[in-house]
Short mmCIF file of C-alpha atoms in Angstrom, two decimals:
data_model
loop_
_atom_site.label_atom_id
_atom_site.label_comp_id
_atom_site.label_asym_id
_atom_site.label_seq_id
_atom_site.Cartn_x
_atom_site.Cartn_y
_atom_site.Cartn_z
CA MET A 1 95.21 106.18 127.57
CA GLN A 2 92.91 106.21 124.56
CA MET A 3 91.74 109.58 123.36
CA LYS A 4 88.70 109.89 121.20
CA SER A 5 88.56 113.61 120.99
CA ARG A 6 89.98 115.63 118.21
CA TYR A 7 93.63 116.49 118.61
CA PHE A 8 93.71 120.22 119.03
CA LEU A 9 96.47 122.23 117.56
CA LEU A 10 97.99 123.81 120.65
CA SER A 11 100.46 126.20 119.22
CA VAL A 12 102.07 127.05 115.99
CA VAL A 13 105.48 128.56 116.48
CA PHE A 14 105.49 132.12 115.24
CA ASP A 15 106.56 132.30 111.58
CA MET A 16 106.73 128.50 111.22
CA LYS A 17 107.16 127.55 107.56
CA ILE A 18 106.56 124.14 106.04
CA ALA A 19 107.90 123.10 102.63
CA VAL A 20 105.80 120.81 100.46
CA ALA A 21 107.61 118.79 97.79
CA ALA A 22 105.49 119.68 94.74
CA LEU A 23 107.25 117.49 92.19
CA GLN A 24 104.35 115.17 91.39
CA GLY A 25 101.32 113.68 93.13
CA ALA A 26 98.79 114.90 95.67
CA PHE A 27 100.68 117.87 97.09
CA LEU A 28 97.73 120.27 96.80
CA GLU A 29 95.76 118.14 99.24
CA HIS A 30 98.49 118.55 101.88
CA GLU A 31 98.50 122.28 101.22
CA LYS A 32 94.74 122.47 101.75
CA ILE A 33 95.15 120.87 105.17
CA LEU A 34 97.94 123.30 106.07
CA ASP A 35 95.62 126.12 104.97
CA LYS A 36 92.94 124.76 107.25
CA LEU A 37 95.38 124.68 110.16
CA GLY A 38 96.58 128.20 109.39
CA ILE A 39 100.14 127.11 108.73
CA ASP A 40 102.39 128.93 106.28
CA TYR A 41 103.98 126.85 103.52
CA PHE A 42 105.67 126.99 100.14
CA GLU A 43 106.31 124.51 97.33
CA ILE A 44 109.60 122.91 96.39
CA ARG A 45 109.92 122.48 92.62
CA LYS A 46 113.57 123.45 92.02
CA LYS A 47 116.92 123.84 93.74
CA LYS A 48 116.38 127.46 94.76
CA ASP A 49 113.25 126.43 96.69
CA ALA A 50 115.06 123.68 98.59
CA GLU A 51 117.84 126.06 99.66
CA LYS A 52 115.40 128.27 101.58
CA ASP A 53 114.98 127.98 105.35
CA PHE A 54 112.03 125.97 106.55
CA ASP A 55 110.91 124.11 109.66
CA GLY A 56 109.39 120.97 108.21
CA LEU A 57 109.07 119.08 104.95
CA ILE A 58 106.12 117.13 103.53
CA LEU A 59 106.72 114.40 100.95
CA PRO A 60 103.27 113.68 99.45
CA GLY A 61 101.70 110.64 97.84
CA GLY A 62 102.21 110.01 94.14
CA GLU A 63 104.62 107.79 92.26
CA SER A 64 107.86 107.25 94.15
CA THR A 65 109.80 106.43 90.96
CA THR A 66 108.70 109.74 89.40
CA MET A 67 109.52 111.75 92.51
CA GLY A 68 112.84 109.97 93.01
CA LYS A 69 113.77 110.74 89.44
CA LEU A 70 112.79 114.41 89.76
CA LEU A 71 114.62 114.82 93.10
CA ASN A 72 117.82 113.85 91.31
CA GLU A 73 117.28 115.61 88.02
CA LEU A 74 116.27 118.90 89.62
CA ASP A 75 119.28 118.77 92.00
CA LEU A 76 117.16 118.58 95.13
CA PHE A 77 118.28 115.24 96.46
CA ASP A 78 121.53 116.09 98.28
CA ILE A 79 120.22 119.30 99.84
CA LEU A 80 117.09 117.66 101.21
CA LYS A 81 118.87 114.51 102.34
CA SER A 82 121.39 116.46 104.35
CA LYS A 83 118.63 118.56 105.92
CA ILE A 84 116.76 115.43 106.97
CA GLU A 85 119.94 113.87 108.36
CA ASN A 86 120.51 117.03 110.34
CA GLY A 87 117.14 116.74 112.03
CA LEU A 88 114.69 118.55 109.72
CA PRO A 89 111.17 117.31 110.62
CA VAL A 90 109.81 115.37 107.65
CA PHE A 91 106.42 113.76 107.01
CA GLY A 92 106.12 111.24 104.17
CA THR A 93 102.82 109.74 103.01
CA CYS A 94 102.74 106.63 100.79
CA ALA A 95 105.34 107.47 98.11
CA GLY A 96 106.94 109.77 100.70
CA LEU A 97 107.33 106.78 103.02
CA ILE A 98 109.11 104.88 100.25
CA LEU A 99 111.46 107.82 99.65
CA LEU A 100 112.51 107.79 103.33
CA ALA A 101 112.88 104.01 103.76
CA LYS A 102 116.32 102.52 104.22
CA GLU A 103 115.30 99.29 102.50
CA ILE A 104 112.68 98.41 99.86
CA SER A 105 112.20 94.66 99.84
CA ASN A 106 110.81 94.33 96.31
CA ASP A 107 112.74 97.05 94.50
CA ASP A 108 116.43 97.74 93.90
CA LYS A 109 116.01 101.49 94.10
CA ARG A 110 116.81 103.49 97.24
CA TYR A 111 116.10 107.16 97.80
CA PHE A 112 116.83 109.16 100.98
CA GLY A 113 117.14 105.96 103.00
CA THR A 114 117.17 107.96 106.22
CA MET A 115 114.60 105.93 108.18
CA ASP A 116 115.42 102.52 109.58
CA ILE A 117 112.50 100.65 108.01
CA THR A 118 112.08 98.01 105.32
CA VAL A 119 109.04 98.65 103.14
CA ARG A 120 107.23 96.70 100.50
CA ARG A 121 106.01 98.71 97.49
CA ASN A 122 102.51 98.13 96.08
CA ALA A 123 102.19 95.69 98.97
CA TYR A 124 98.42 95.29 98.58
CA GLY A 125 98.60 94.71 94.82
CA ARG A 126 97.15 96.78 92.03
CA GLN A 127 94.30 99.30 92.18
CA LEU A 128 91.76 96.54 92.94
CA GLY A 129 93.64 96.07 96.24
CA SER A 130 93.20 99.71 97.29
CA PHE A 131 90.96 100.14 100.35
CA GLY A 132 89.75 102.44 103.09
CA THR A 133 89.44 101.67 106.79
CA ILE A 134 89.21 103.24 110.24
CA ASP A 135 91.84 102.34 112.81
CA SER A 136 94.02 103.81 115.52
CA PHE A 137 97.10 105.98 115.25
CA GLY A 138 99.21 106.15 118.40
CA ASN A 139 96.77 106.99 121.20
CA PHE A 140 94.08 108.14 118.83
CA GLU A 141 91.19 105.95 117.79
CA ASP A 142 88.87 106.19 114.82
CA VAL A 143 91.35 107.63 112.37
CA PRO A 144 90.16 107.34 108.74
CA MET A 145 92.80 105.78 106.49
CA VAL A 146 92.85 105.55 102.70
CA PHE A 147 95.30 103.14 101.07
CA ILE A 148 95.95 103.60 97.32
CA ARG A 149 98.29 101.01 95.77
CA ALA A 150 99.92 101.38 99.14
CA PRO A 151 103.15 100.09 100.63
CA TYR A 152 103.50 98.78 104.18
CA ILE A 153 106.42 98.49 106.58
CA GLU A 154 107.72 94.94 106.84
CA GLN A 155 110.39 95.61 109.43
CA ALA A 156 111.18 98.51 111.72
CA GLY A 157 114.56 99.11 113.39
CA GLU A 158 115.10 99.68 117.10
CA GLY A 159 114.71 103.43 117.19
CA VAL A 160 111.43 103.33 115.30
CA GLN A 161 108.17 103.93 117.13
CA ILE A 162 105.25 102.04 115.59
CA LEU A 163 102.11 104.20 115.47
CA SER A 164 99.57 102.18 113.46
CA VAL A 165 99.10 98.52 112.68
CA VAL A 166 96.30 97.48 110.31
CA ASP A 167 95.63 93.77 109.72
CA GLY A 168 98.98 92.92 111.23
CA LYS A 169 100.93 95.29 108.97
CA ILE A 170 102.75 98.41 110.17
CA VAL A 171 101.29 101.40 108.34
CA ALA A 172 102.50 104.39 110.37
CA ALA A 173 105.74 104.96 112.26
CA ARG A 174 108.10 107.59 113.57
CA GLN A 175 111.84 107.77 114.04
CA ASN A 176 112.86 110.99 115.78
CA ASN A 177 112.28 113.75 113.21
CA GLN A 178 110.72 111.45 110.60
CA LEU A 179 107.03 110.52 110.41
CA VAL A 180 105.61 108.18 107.78
CA THR A 181 102.19 106.78 106.88
CA ALA A 182 101.42 104.18 104.22
CA PHE A 183 97.95 105.71 103.95
CA HIS A 184 96.91 109.19 102.80
CA PRO A 185 95.83 111.56 105.59
CA GLU A 186 95.75 114.29 102.93
CA LEU A 187 92.79 112.63 101.21
CA VAL A 188 90.49 112.85 104.25
CA GLY A 189 90.53 116.62 104.44
CA ASP A 190 88.06 116.95 107.30
CA ASN A 191 90.31 114.97 109.61
CA THR A 192 93.54 116.86 110.19
CA LEU A 193 94.77 114.82 113.14
CA ILE A 194 97.93 113.38 111.66
CA HIS A 195 99.08 116.70 110.27
CA GLU A 196 98.45 118.22 113.71
CA TYR A 197 100.50 115.43 115.26
CA PHE A 198 103.36 116.21 112.86
CA ILE A 199 103.25 119.92 113.68
CA ASN A 200 102.81 119.54 117.42
CA GLU A 201 104.93 116.55 118.25
CA ILE A 202 107.71 116.87 115.71
CA VAL A 203 108.01 120.32 114.13
CA ASN A 204 107.33 122.18 117.39
CA GLN A 205 109.80 120.00 119.30
CA HIS A 206 112.72 120.55 116.94
CA MET B 1 80.24 99.72 92.38
CA SER B 2 80.13 101.01 95.92
CA GLU B 3 80.52 104.67 96.79
CA ASN B 4 83.72 103.72 98.59
CA ARG B 5 85.26 102.04 95.53
CA TYR B 6 84.46 105.09 93.41
CA GLU B 7 86.20 107.32 95.95
CA LEU B 8 89.26 105.04 95.94
CA ASN B 9 89.32 105.19 92.15
CA LYS B 10 89.09 108.97 92.11
CA ASN B 11 91.92 108.97 94.66
CA LEU B 12 94.24 106.96 92.41
CA ALA B 13 93.85 109.75 89.85
CA GLN B 14 94.81 112.23 92.58
CA MET B 15 98.11 110.37 92.92
CA LEU B 16 98.78 110.72 89.19
CA LYS B 17 98.43 114.51 89.27
CA GLY B 18 101.40 116.55 88.18
CA GLY B 19 102.52 113.52 86.25
CA VAL B 20 102.94 112.30 82.70
CA ILE B 21 101.19 109.17 81.43
CA MET B 22 102.97 107.69 78.43
CA ASP B 23 101.72 105.43 75.63
CA VAL B 24 103.87 102.30 75.30
CA THR B 25 103.58 99.29 73.04
CA THR B 26 106.26 96.96 74.48
CA PRO B 27 107.75 96.10 77.89
CA GLU B 28 110.99 97.76 76.73
CA GLN B 29 109.21 101.03 76.02
CA ALA B 30 107.41 100.75 79.36
CA LYS B 31 110.76 100.47 81.14
CA ILE B 32 112.10 103.51 79.29
CA ALA B 33 108.96 105.44 80.28
CA GLU B 34 109.23 104.41 83.94
CA ALA B 35 112.94 105.25 84.07
CA ALA B 36 112.18 108.65 82.55
CA GLY B 37 109.73 109.40 85.37
CA ALA B 38 106.30 108.50 83.91
CA ALA B 39 103.59 108.44 86.60
CA ALA B 40 101.82 105.62 84.69
CA VAL B 41 101.91 103.95 81.30
CA MET B 42 99.15 103.27 78.79
CA ALA B 43 99.61 99.84 77.21
CA LEU B 44 98.44 99.69 73.62
CA GLU B 45 99.24 97.70 70.52
CA ARG B 46 99.93 100.62 68.25
CA ILE B 47 100.40 104.24 69.17
CA PRO B 48 97.76 106.60 67.77
CA ALA B 49 99.99 107.90 64.93
CA ASP B 50 100.34 104.34 63.63
CA ILE B 51 96.65 103.58 64.15
CA ARG B 52 95.93 106.65 62.05
CA ALA B 53 98.40 105.58 59.36
CA ALA B 54 97.26 101.96 59.25
CA GLY B 55 93.52 102.63 59.20
CA GLY B 56 91.14 99.71 59.70
CA VAL B 57 89.53 98.64 62.95
CA SER B 58 91.51 99.26 66.08
CA ARG B 59 90.75 97.15 69.17
CA MET B 60 91.79 96.39 72.74
CA SER B 61 95.37 95.13 73.00
CA ASP B 62 96.40 91.49 73.33
CA PRO B 63 96.22 90.54 77.05
CA LYS B 64 99.60 88.86 76.72
CA MET B 65 101.19 92.13 75.73
CA ILE B 66 99.42 93.95 78.58
CA LYS B 67 100.62 91.36 81.09
CA GLY B 68 104.17 91.71 79.79
CA ILE B 69 104.01 95.43 80.48
CA GLN B 70 102.45 94.89 83.92
CA GLN B 71 105.40 92.65 84.79
CA ALA B 72 107.97 95.07 83.40
CA VAL B 73 107.08 98.11 85.54
CA SER B 74 105.95 98.99 89.06
CA ILE B 75 103.97 102.12 88.18
CA PRO B 76 100.22 101.94 87.34
CA VAL B 77 99.38 100.35 83.98
CA MET B 78 96.38 101.58 81.99
CA ALA B 79 94.88 100.11 78.82
CA LYS B 80 92.27 101.14 76.28
CA ALA B 81 88.88 99.63 75.58
CA ARG B 82 86.69 100.63 72.64
CA ILE B 83 83.85 103.05 73.40
CA GLY B 84 80.83 101.02 74.48
CA HIS B 85 82.73 97.70 74.42
CA PHE B 86 81.98 96.54 77.94
CA VAL B 87 83.35 93.07 77.33
CA GLU B 88 86.77 94.44 76.49
CA ALA B 89 86.48 96.35 79.75
CA GLN B 90 85.54 93.14 81.60
CA ILE B 91 88.66 91.48 80.18
CA LEU B 92 90.84 94.40 81.23
CA GLU B 93 89.34 94.24 84.71
CA ALA B 94 90.13 90.52 84.85
CA LEU B 95 93.75 91.44 84.07
CA GLU B 96 93.65 93.76 87.11
CA ILE B 97 94.50 96.76 85.01
CA ASP B 98 94.89 99.91 87.13
CA TYR B 99 92.85 102.21 84.86
CA ILE B 100 90.74 101.60 81.75
CA ASP B 101 90.70 104.30 79.09
CA GLU B 102 87.38 104.10 77.23
CA SER B 103 88.98 105.66 74.22
CA GLU B 104 87.95 107.30 70.97
CA VAL B 105 91.42 106.41 69.67
CA LEU B 106 90.17 102.85 69.14
CA SER B 107 87.26 102.16 66.77
CA PRO B 108 83.99 102.67 68.67
CA ALA B 109 81.99 99.50 69.32
CA ASP B 110 78.76 101.35 70.04
CA ASP B 111 77.65 104.62 68.45
CA THR B 112 75.01 105.38 71.09
CA TYR B 113 75.97 104.03 74.48
CA HIS B 114 79.16 104.31 76.48
CA ILE B 115 80.15 101.59 78.93
CA ASP B 116 78.20 101.66 82.20
CA LYS B 117 81.32 102.24 84.25
CA THR B 118 79.48 102.00 87.57
CA LYS B 119 79.35 98.23 87.00
CA PHE B 120 83.13 97.94 87.35
CA LYS B 121 85.54 97.94 90.27
CA VAL B 122 88.49 99.21 88.26
CA PRO B 123 88.57 102.92 87.44
CA PHE B 124 87.89 104.52 84.06
CA VAL B 125 89.27 107.59 82.36
CA CYS B 126 87.34 109.06 79.43
CA GLY B 127 87.99 111.75 76.85
CA ALA B 128 85.95 114.96 76.58
CA ARG B 129 85.86 117.98 74.28
CA ASP B 130 83.78 120.21 76.52
CA LEU B 131 82.15 120.37 79.92
CA GLY B 132 78.97 118.57 78.84
CA GLU B 133 80.91 115.55 77.58
CA ALA B 134 83.07 115.51 80.70
CA LEU B 135 80.06 115.55 83.04
CA ARG B 136 78.21 112.90 80.98
CA ARG B 137 81.21 110.58 81.28
CA ILE B 138 81.40 111.26 85.02
CA ALA B 139 77.69 110.50 85.34
CA GLU B 140 78.40 107.14 83.67
CA GLY B 141 81.06 106.42 86.28
CA ALA B 142 84.35 107.83 84.94
CA SER B 143 86.69 108.71 87.81
CA MET B 144 89.10 110.72 85.69
CA ILE B 145 88.73 112.91 82.59
CA ARG B 146 91.17 113.85 79.86
CA THR B 147 90.74 116.18 76.95
CA LYS B 148 90.36 114.29 73.71
CA GLY B 149 92.66 116.48 71.70
CA GLU B 150 93.43 114.84 68.40
CA ALA B 151 95.53 111.77 69.04
CA GLY B 152 98.39 110.82 66.74
CA THR B 153 98.78 114.24 65.13
CA GLY B 154 101.45 115.92 67.23
CA ASP B 155 99.27 119.02 66.82
CA VAL B 156 98.25 120.48 70.17
CA ILE B 157 95.46 122.74 68.85
CA GLN B 158 92.58 120.39 69.66
CA ALA B 159 93.82 119.68 73.18
CA VAL B 160 94.00 123.45 73.74
CA ARG B 161 90.52 123.94 72.30
CA HIS B 162 89.05 121.19 74.49
CA MET B 163 90.80 122.33 77.66
CA ARG B 164 89.67 125.89 77.09
CA ALA B 165 86.11 124.71 76.42
CA ILE B 166 86.03 122.71 79.65
CA GLN B 167 87.46 125.59 81.70
CA GLN B 168 85.08 128.11 80.07
CA GLY B 169 82.17 125.79 80.80
CA ILE B 170 83.22 125.61 84.44
CA ARG B 171 83.56 129.39 84.75
CA GLU B 172 80.15 129.87 83.21
CA ILE B 173 78.47 127.51 85.67
CA VAL B 174 80.23 129.18 88.59
CA SER B 175 78.73 132.51 87.48
CA LEU B 176 75.14 131.25 87.28
CA ARG B 177 72.45 131.94 89.88
CA ASP B 178 71.26 128.87 91.80
CA GLU B 179 67.91 128.63 90.02
CA GLU B 180 69.64 128.75 86.64
CA LEU B 181 71.52 125.52 87.32
CA TYR B 182 68.51 123.31 86.50
CA ASN B 183 68.28 124.64 83.00
CA LYS B 184 72.04 124.28 82.57
CA ALA B 185 71.80 120.62 83.57
CA LYS B 186 69.07 120.19 80.96
CA GLU B 187 71.09 121.98 78.30
CA LEU B 188 74.19 119.87 78.91
CA ALA B 189 72.13 116.67 79.34
CA VAL B 190 73.83 115.92 82.65
CA PRO B 191 72.58 115.23 86.21
CA TYR B 192 71.76 118.29 88.28
CA HIS B 193 74.02 117.29 91.18
CA LEU B 194 77.10 117.41 88.94
CA VAL B 195 76.24 120.93 87.76
CA GLN B 196 75.72 121.90 91.37
CA TYR B 197 79.14 120.47 92.29
CA VAL B 198 80.85 122.50 89.57
CA HIS B 199 78.93 125.62 90.64
CA GLU B 200 80.07 125.26 94.25
CA ASN B 201 83.65 124.09 93.69
CA GLY B 202 84.70 125.72 90.43
CA LYS B 203 86.17 122.48 89.14
CA LEU B 204 85.27 119.01 87.95
CA PRO B 205 84.55 116.43 90.65
CA VAL B 206 87.40 114.30 89.24
CA VAL B 207 90.96 114.89 88.09
CA ASN B 208 91.29 116.41 84.61
CA PHE B 209 94.33 115.64 82.41
CA SER B 210 95.20 116.75 78.94
CA ALA B 211 95.73 114.41 76.00
CA GLY B 212 95.97 114.33 72.24
CA GLY B 213 98.72 116.11 70.33
CA VAL B 214 101.24 116.91 73.09
CA ALA B 215 104.71 116.57 71.52
CA THR B 216 107.11 118.93 73.31
CA PRO B 217 107.92 120.11 76.87
CA ALA B 218 106.40 123.46 75.87
CA ASP B 219 103.16 121.74 74.79
CA ALA B 220 102.96 119.96 78.14
CA ALA B 221 103.58 123.17 80.10
CA LEU B 222 101.01 124.99 77.96
CA MET B 223 98.36 122.43 78.87
CA VAL B 224 99.16 122.64 82.60
CA GLN B 225 99.07 126.44 82.50
CA LEU B 226 95.65 126.15 80.85
CA GLY B 227 94.39 124.05 83.75
CA ALA B 228 95.38 120.43 83.07
CA GLU B 229 96.36 118.54 86.22
CA GLY B 230 98.75 116.33 84.26
CA VAL B 231 99.27 115.13 80.69
CA PHE B 232 99.01 112.02 78.57
CA VAL B 233 101.66 111.79 75.88
CA GLY B 234 101.00 109.27 73.16
CA SER B 235 102.83 109.27 69.89
CA GLY B 236 104.86 112.34 70.89
CA ILE B 237 107.50 110.33 72.72
CA PHE B 238 108.12 107.11 70.86
CA LYS B 239 107.67 108.75 67.45
CA SER B 240 110.46 111.22 68.19
CA GLY B 241 114.20 111.04 67.56
CA ASP B 242 115.31 110.55 71.18
CA PRO B 243 112.36 109.15 73.16
CA GLU B 244 114.20 108.79 76.47
CA LYS B 245 115.46 112.36 76.54
CA ARG B 246 112.15 113.82 75.37
CA ALA B 247 110.24 111.79 77.95
CA ARG B 248 112.47 113.06 80.77
CA ALA B 249 112.14 116.64 79.54
CA ILE B 250 108.33 116.44 79.40
CA VAL B 251 108.19 115.02 82.96
CA LYS B 252 110.26 117.92 84.26
CA ALA B 253 108.25 120.43 82.21
CA VAL B 254 105.06 119.38 83.98
CA THR B 255 106.64 119.99 87.41
CA ASN B 256 108.17 123.33 86.39
CA TYR B 257 105.41 124.39 83.98
CA ASN B 258 105.57 127.94 85.27
CA ASP B 259 109.32 128.53 84.97
CA PRO B 260 110.28 129.66 81.44
CA LYS B 261 114.00 129.48 82.24
CA ILE B 262 113.81 125.82 83.15
CA LEU B 263 111.50 125.17 80.18
CA ALA B 264 114.09 126.76 77.89
CA GLU B 265 116.78 124.40 79.20
CA LEU B 266 114.48 121.42 78.84
CA SER B 267 113.60 122.29 75.27
CA GLU B 268 117.22 122.31 74.17
CA ASP B 269 118.67 119.68 71.89
CA LEU B 270 115.85 117.14 72.08
CA GLY B 271 116.38 115.81 68.57
CA GLU B 272 113.58 115.45 66.06
CA ALA B 273 110.04 115.93 67.35
CA MET B 274 107.42 113.72 65.79
CA VAL B 275 106.73 115.04 62.32
CA GLY B 276 103.05 115.47 62.95
CA ILE B 277 100.12 116.36 60.78
CA ASN B 278 97.97 119.44 61.10
CA ALA B 279 94.74 118.57 62.80
CA ASP B 280 92.73 120.35 60.08
CA GLU B 281 94.38 118.40 57.26
CA ILE B 282 93.26 114.99 58.43
CA LYS B 283 90.24 113.07 57.28
CA VAL B 284 89.28 111.16 60.43
CA LEU B 285 88.67 113.25 63.53
CA LEU B 286 88.92 110.77 66.40
CA ALA B 287 87.57 113.38 68.81
CA GLU B 288 84.15 113.23 67.16
CA ARG B 289 83.72 109.65 68.30
CA GLY B 290 81.57 109.10 71.37
CA VAL B 291 80.09 112.40 72.48
#
């Protein structure tokens, strides 16, 4: 069934708290969307922040090498990785997708590696290859998508549900508690659909 | 340049926020910068401190050197064109550079006109000393702004002055009555719609970084606390005793700009900072180029 209507936020669990990794990149844009949806959040910048209790984690767009470096140097990596492995709902956009990928086909680095996908970094080339489009996400049509020096998913493992395919490339997927998009839902602030999907279908179900 | 392309270019700057952009002159330096956590690198032939020392005319870098750096790293690569030198910009676009810095650090090619940046598909960042300059550059098509500061000095005073001037300018426009905005646009010699945007949103319509004179983690944190969304570090890293360690410390300082305890740890044992020259003792003020 195709749904054209806006995806309404049905319920936010009382005292739900989302953590936003605020190491580098476009984390404020995610926070603005959470504000719009009336969802409580805080920023992770150091170990003490990561040790708090929270119901979901957002890994924003930015530079994955920078964020990967900071995750290690600020002692956040092990704490967050174990939380994700234990089922913490996590939503990674662009660089966040790269952080979660098990394999990166054109890079030796690996980060959390918790999601059974192989991604290609800067898969559309340099900034001249950045583009915007409108396509479907799961059952939803007409979703605006902005790709900035974006990666795409070359291969997805068995347990991975493919949610968006643009020009033959997988650009959004889910594996249990993990949701990733190669594009930036945080940059189209008036369309909050994908954040609502994350809250409703993943955070609320865990 | 289509509206859409301009939005995409502004969006790339969004991705650089909270990051450090480092000047590099070789592929080896670019790799050190990337490994230290730089969000992007600026490829240039000589860092500003050396440009200052050498004197003479300073131009766009050799494309071969830029390509070497593009191959060495996976993060965005920026490069500088002279103010008004639209052919240097065309060449940089042909190299598929990720961002062009139309920079006062190089010798200006035109003392009246800046590059018409709307003619290009690749994004531009430009320097500014105050809100008027920032909005004029945006009107010409810049999709990112940085303070000019005073490059190659290791003296942060000008970057502070320029960031404060931009923020004061913004606060002033926010406080104006609607009908006063027209006169403000006239005063600043900028389009009305940009003044209106600042009035309604309390910020520039593009990302605003700090540049020029940042040499320590404390300098970087100072600029972010004053309102910078990220920092450019030029001579401060590769003119210091231990570039790798200093680079890593500055990257972390930008993330934890508001945590003095962490900043204290980061500032420890970094080796020699660049020697620096006081910005009021120098003869050539780069910031006065291209207003």
